[in-house]
PDB file of C-alpha atoms in Angstrom:
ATOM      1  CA  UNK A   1       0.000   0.000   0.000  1.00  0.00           C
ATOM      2  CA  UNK A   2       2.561   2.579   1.325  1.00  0.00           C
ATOM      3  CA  UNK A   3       5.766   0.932   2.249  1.00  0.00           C
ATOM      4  CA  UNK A   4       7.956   2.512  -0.132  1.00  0.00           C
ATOM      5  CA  UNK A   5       7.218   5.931   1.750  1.00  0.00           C
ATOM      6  CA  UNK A   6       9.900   4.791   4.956  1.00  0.00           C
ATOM      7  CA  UNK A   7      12.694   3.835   1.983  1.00  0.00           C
ATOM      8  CA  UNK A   8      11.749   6.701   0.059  1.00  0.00           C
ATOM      9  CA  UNK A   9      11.992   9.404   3.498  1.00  0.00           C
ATOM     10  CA  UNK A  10      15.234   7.924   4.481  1.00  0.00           C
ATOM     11  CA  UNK A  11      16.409   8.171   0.656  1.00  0.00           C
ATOM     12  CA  UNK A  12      15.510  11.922   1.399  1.00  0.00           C
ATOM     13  CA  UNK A  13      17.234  12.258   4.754  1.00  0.00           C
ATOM     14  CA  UNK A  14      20.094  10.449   3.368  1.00  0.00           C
ATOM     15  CA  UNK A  15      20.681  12.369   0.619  1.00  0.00           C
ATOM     16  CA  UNK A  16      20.508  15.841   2.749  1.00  0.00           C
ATOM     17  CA  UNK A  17      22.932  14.862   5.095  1.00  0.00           C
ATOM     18  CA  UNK A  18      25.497  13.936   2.236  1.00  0.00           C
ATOM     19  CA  UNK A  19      25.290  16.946   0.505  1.00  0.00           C
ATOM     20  CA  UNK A  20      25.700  19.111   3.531  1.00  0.00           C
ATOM     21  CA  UNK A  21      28.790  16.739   4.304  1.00  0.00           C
ATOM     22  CA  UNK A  22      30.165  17.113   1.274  1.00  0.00           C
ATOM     23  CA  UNK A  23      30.216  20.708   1.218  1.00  0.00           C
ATOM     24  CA  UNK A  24      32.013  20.406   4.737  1.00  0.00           C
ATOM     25  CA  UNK A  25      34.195  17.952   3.331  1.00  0.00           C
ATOM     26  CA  UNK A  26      33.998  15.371   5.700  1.00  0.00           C
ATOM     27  CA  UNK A  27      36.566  12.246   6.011  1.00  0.00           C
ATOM     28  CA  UNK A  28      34.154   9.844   6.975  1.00  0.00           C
ATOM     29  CA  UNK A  29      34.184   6.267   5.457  1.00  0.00           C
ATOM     30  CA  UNK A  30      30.411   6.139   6.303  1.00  0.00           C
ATOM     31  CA  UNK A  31      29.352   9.915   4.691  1.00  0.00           C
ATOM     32  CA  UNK A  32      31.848   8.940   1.426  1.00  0.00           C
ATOM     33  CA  UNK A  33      29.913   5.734   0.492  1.00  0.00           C
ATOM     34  CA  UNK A  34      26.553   7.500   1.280  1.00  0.00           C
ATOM     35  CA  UNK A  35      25.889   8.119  -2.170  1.00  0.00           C
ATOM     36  CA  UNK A  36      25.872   3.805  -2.474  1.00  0.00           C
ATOM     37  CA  UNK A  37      23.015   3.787   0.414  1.00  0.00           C
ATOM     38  CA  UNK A  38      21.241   6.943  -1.494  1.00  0.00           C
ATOM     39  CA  UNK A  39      21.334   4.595  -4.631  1.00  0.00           C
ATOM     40  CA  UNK A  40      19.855   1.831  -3.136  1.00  0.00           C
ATOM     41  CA  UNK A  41      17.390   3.427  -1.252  1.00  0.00           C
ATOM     42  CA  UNK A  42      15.905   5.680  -4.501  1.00  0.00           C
ATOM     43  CA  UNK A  43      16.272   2.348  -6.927  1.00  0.00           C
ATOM     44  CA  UNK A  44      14.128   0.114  -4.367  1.00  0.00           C
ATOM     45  CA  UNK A  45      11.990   2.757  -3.494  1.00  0.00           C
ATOM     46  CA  UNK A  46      11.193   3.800  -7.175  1.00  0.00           C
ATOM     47  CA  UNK A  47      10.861   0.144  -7.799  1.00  0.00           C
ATOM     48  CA  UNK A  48       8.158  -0.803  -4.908  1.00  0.00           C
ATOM     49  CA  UNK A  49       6.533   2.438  -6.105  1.00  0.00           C
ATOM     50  CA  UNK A  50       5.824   1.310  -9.389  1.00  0.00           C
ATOM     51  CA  UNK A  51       4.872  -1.674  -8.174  1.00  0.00           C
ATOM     52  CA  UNK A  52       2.026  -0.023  -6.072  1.00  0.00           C
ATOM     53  CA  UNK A  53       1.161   1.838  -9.143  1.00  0.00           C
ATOM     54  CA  UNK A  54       0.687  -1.329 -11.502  1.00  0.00           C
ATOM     55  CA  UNK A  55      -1.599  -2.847  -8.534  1.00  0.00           C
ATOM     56  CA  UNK A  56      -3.807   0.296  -8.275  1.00  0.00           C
ATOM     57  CA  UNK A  57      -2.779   1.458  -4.895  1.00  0.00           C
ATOM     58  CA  UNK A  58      -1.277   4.554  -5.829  1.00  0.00           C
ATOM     59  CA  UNK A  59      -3.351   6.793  -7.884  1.00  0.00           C
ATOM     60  CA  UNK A  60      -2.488  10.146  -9.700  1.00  0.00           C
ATOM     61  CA  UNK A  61      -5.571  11.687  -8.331  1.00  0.00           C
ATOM     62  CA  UNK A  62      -6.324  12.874  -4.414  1.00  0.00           C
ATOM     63  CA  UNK A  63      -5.922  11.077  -1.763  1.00  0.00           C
ATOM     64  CA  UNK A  64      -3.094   9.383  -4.230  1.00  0.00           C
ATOM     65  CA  UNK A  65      -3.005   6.574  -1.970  1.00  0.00           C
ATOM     66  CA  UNK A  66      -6.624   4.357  -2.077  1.00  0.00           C
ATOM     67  CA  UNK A  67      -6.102   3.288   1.373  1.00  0.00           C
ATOM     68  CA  UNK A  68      -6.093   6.855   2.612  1.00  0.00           C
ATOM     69  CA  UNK A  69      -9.827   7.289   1.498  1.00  0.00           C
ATOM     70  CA  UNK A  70     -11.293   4.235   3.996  1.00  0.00           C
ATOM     71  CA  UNK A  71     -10.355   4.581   7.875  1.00  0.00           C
ATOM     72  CA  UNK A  72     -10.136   1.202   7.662  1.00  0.00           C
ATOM     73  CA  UNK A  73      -7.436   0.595   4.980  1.00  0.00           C
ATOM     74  CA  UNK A  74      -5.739   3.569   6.084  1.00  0.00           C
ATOM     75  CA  UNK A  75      -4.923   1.915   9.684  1.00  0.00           C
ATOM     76  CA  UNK A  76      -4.038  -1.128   7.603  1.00  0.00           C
ATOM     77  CA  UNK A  77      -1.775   1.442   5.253  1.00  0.00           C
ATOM     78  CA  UNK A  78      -0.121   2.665   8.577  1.00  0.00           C
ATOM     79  CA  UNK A  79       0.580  -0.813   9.933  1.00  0.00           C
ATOM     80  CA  UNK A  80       1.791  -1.802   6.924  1.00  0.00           C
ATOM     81  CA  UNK A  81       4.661   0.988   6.988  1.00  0.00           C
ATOM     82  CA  UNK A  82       5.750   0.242  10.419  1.00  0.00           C
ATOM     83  CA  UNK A  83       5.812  -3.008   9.594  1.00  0.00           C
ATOM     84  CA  UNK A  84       7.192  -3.497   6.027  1.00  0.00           C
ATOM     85  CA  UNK A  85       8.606  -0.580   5.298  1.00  0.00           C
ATOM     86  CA  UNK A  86      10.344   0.225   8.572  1.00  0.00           C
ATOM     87  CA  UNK A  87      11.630  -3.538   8.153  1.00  0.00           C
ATOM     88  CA  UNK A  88      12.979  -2.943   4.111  1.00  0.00           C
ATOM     89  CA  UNK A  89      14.801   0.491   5.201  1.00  0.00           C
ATOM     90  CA  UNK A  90      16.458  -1.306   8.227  1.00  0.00           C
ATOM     91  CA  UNK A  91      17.704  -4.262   5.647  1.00  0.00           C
ATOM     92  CA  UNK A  92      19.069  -1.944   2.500  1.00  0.00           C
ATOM     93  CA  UNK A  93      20.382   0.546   5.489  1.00  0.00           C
ATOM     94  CA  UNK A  94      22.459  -2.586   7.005  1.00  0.00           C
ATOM     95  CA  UNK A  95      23.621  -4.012   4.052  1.00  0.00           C
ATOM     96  CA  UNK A  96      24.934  -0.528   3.151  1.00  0.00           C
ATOM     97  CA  UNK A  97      26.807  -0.939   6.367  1.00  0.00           C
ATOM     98  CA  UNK A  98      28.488  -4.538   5.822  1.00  0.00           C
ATOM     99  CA  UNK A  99      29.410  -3.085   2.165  1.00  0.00           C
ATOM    100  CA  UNK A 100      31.240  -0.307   3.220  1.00  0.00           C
ATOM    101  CA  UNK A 101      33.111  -2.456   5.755  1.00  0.00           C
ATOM    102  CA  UNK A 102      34.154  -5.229   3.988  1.00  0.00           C
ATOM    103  CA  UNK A 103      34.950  -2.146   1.029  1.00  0.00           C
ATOM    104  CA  UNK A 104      37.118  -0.448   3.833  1.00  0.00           C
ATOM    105  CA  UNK A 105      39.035  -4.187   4.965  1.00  0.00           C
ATOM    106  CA  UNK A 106      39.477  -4.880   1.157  1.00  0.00           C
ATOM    107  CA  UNK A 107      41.221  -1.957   0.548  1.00  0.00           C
ATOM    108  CA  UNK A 108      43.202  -1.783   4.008  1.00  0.00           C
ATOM    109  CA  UNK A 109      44.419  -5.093   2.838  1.00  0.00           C
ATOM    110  CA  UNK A 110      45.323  -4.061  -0.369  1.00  0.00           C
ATOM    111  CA  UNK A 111      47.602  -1.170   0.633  1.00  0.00           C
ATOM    112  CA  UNK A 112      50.148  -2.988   2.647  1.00  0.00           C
ATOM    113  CA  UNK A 113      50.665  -5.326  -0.697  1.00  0.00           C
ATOM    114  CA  UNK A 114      50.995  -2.530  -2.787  1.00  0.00           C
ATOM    115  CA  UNK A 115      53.301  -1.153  -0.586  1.00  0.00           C
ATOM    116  CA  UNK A 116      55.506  -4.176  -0.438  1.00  0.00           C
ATOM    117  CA  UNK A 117      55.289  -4.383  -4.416  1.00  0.00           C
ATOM    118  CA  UNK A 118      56.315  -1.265  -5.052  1.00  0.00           C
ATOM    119  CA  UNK A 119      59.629  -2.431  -2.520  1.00  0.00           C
TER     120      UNK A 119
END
C-alpha cells in the first residue's frame, strides 16, 4: 500500500545529510559511500513504487493513496509501513553498512601489498 514511503523518506534524509557533508568535506568512510546507500534506497523505493502503481494502490488523483480514502485501509496502510517498510529500510540501510566495511578491509588489505610491491 505505502511501504515505499519509509525507503523513500530515508532516501531523502540520506541524501541531505550527504550533501551538507560534502560541502564540509567530511573524512568519513560512512558519509563517502553515502551516495551507495542513497542509490539503493531511490532504486528500491522507485521500484516498490511502481509496483504499487501497476496494482492500483497509488493513484495520480487525491488522496493518491486508495487506502487513505477508507479509515479502515488507512490503519491497515499505517501498519503496513511500520511493519514493512520500517523492516525494508532497516535491511538496504544494514547491508549498506556490511558493504562499506568489507569495502574499507578490502582496501586496508590491499595497501600494505601494494606497498611491499612497489619495494
Amino acid at each position: 500500500m505505502a511501504c515505499f514511503l519509509v525507503p523513500t523518506t530515508e532516501a531523502i534524509v540520506t541524501t541531505v545529510i550527504k550533501k551538507v557533508a560534502d560541502n564540509k568535506g567530511s573524512d568519513n568512510i560512512f558519509i563517502k559511500k553515502m551516495g551507495w546507500l542513497n542509490n539503493m534506497l531511490w532504486g528500491g523505493a522507485a521500484l516498490l513504487a511502481f509496483e504499487h502503481v501497476w496494482h492500483g494502490e497509488v493513484t495520480p488523483w487525491f488522496p493518491f493513496l486508495t487506502a487513505a480514502a477508507d479509515p479502515t485501509e488507512a490503519a491497515e496502510m499505517l501498519h503496513e509501513m511500520m511493519t514493512s517498510g520500517v523492516a525494508m529500510a532497516v535491511l538496504v540501510t544494514l547491508a549498506w553498512v556490511v558493504m562499506v566495511l568489507v569495502a574499507q578491509a578490502i582496501s586496508k588489505k590491499k595497501a600494505p601489498a601494494q606497498v611491499k610491491a612497489k619495494a
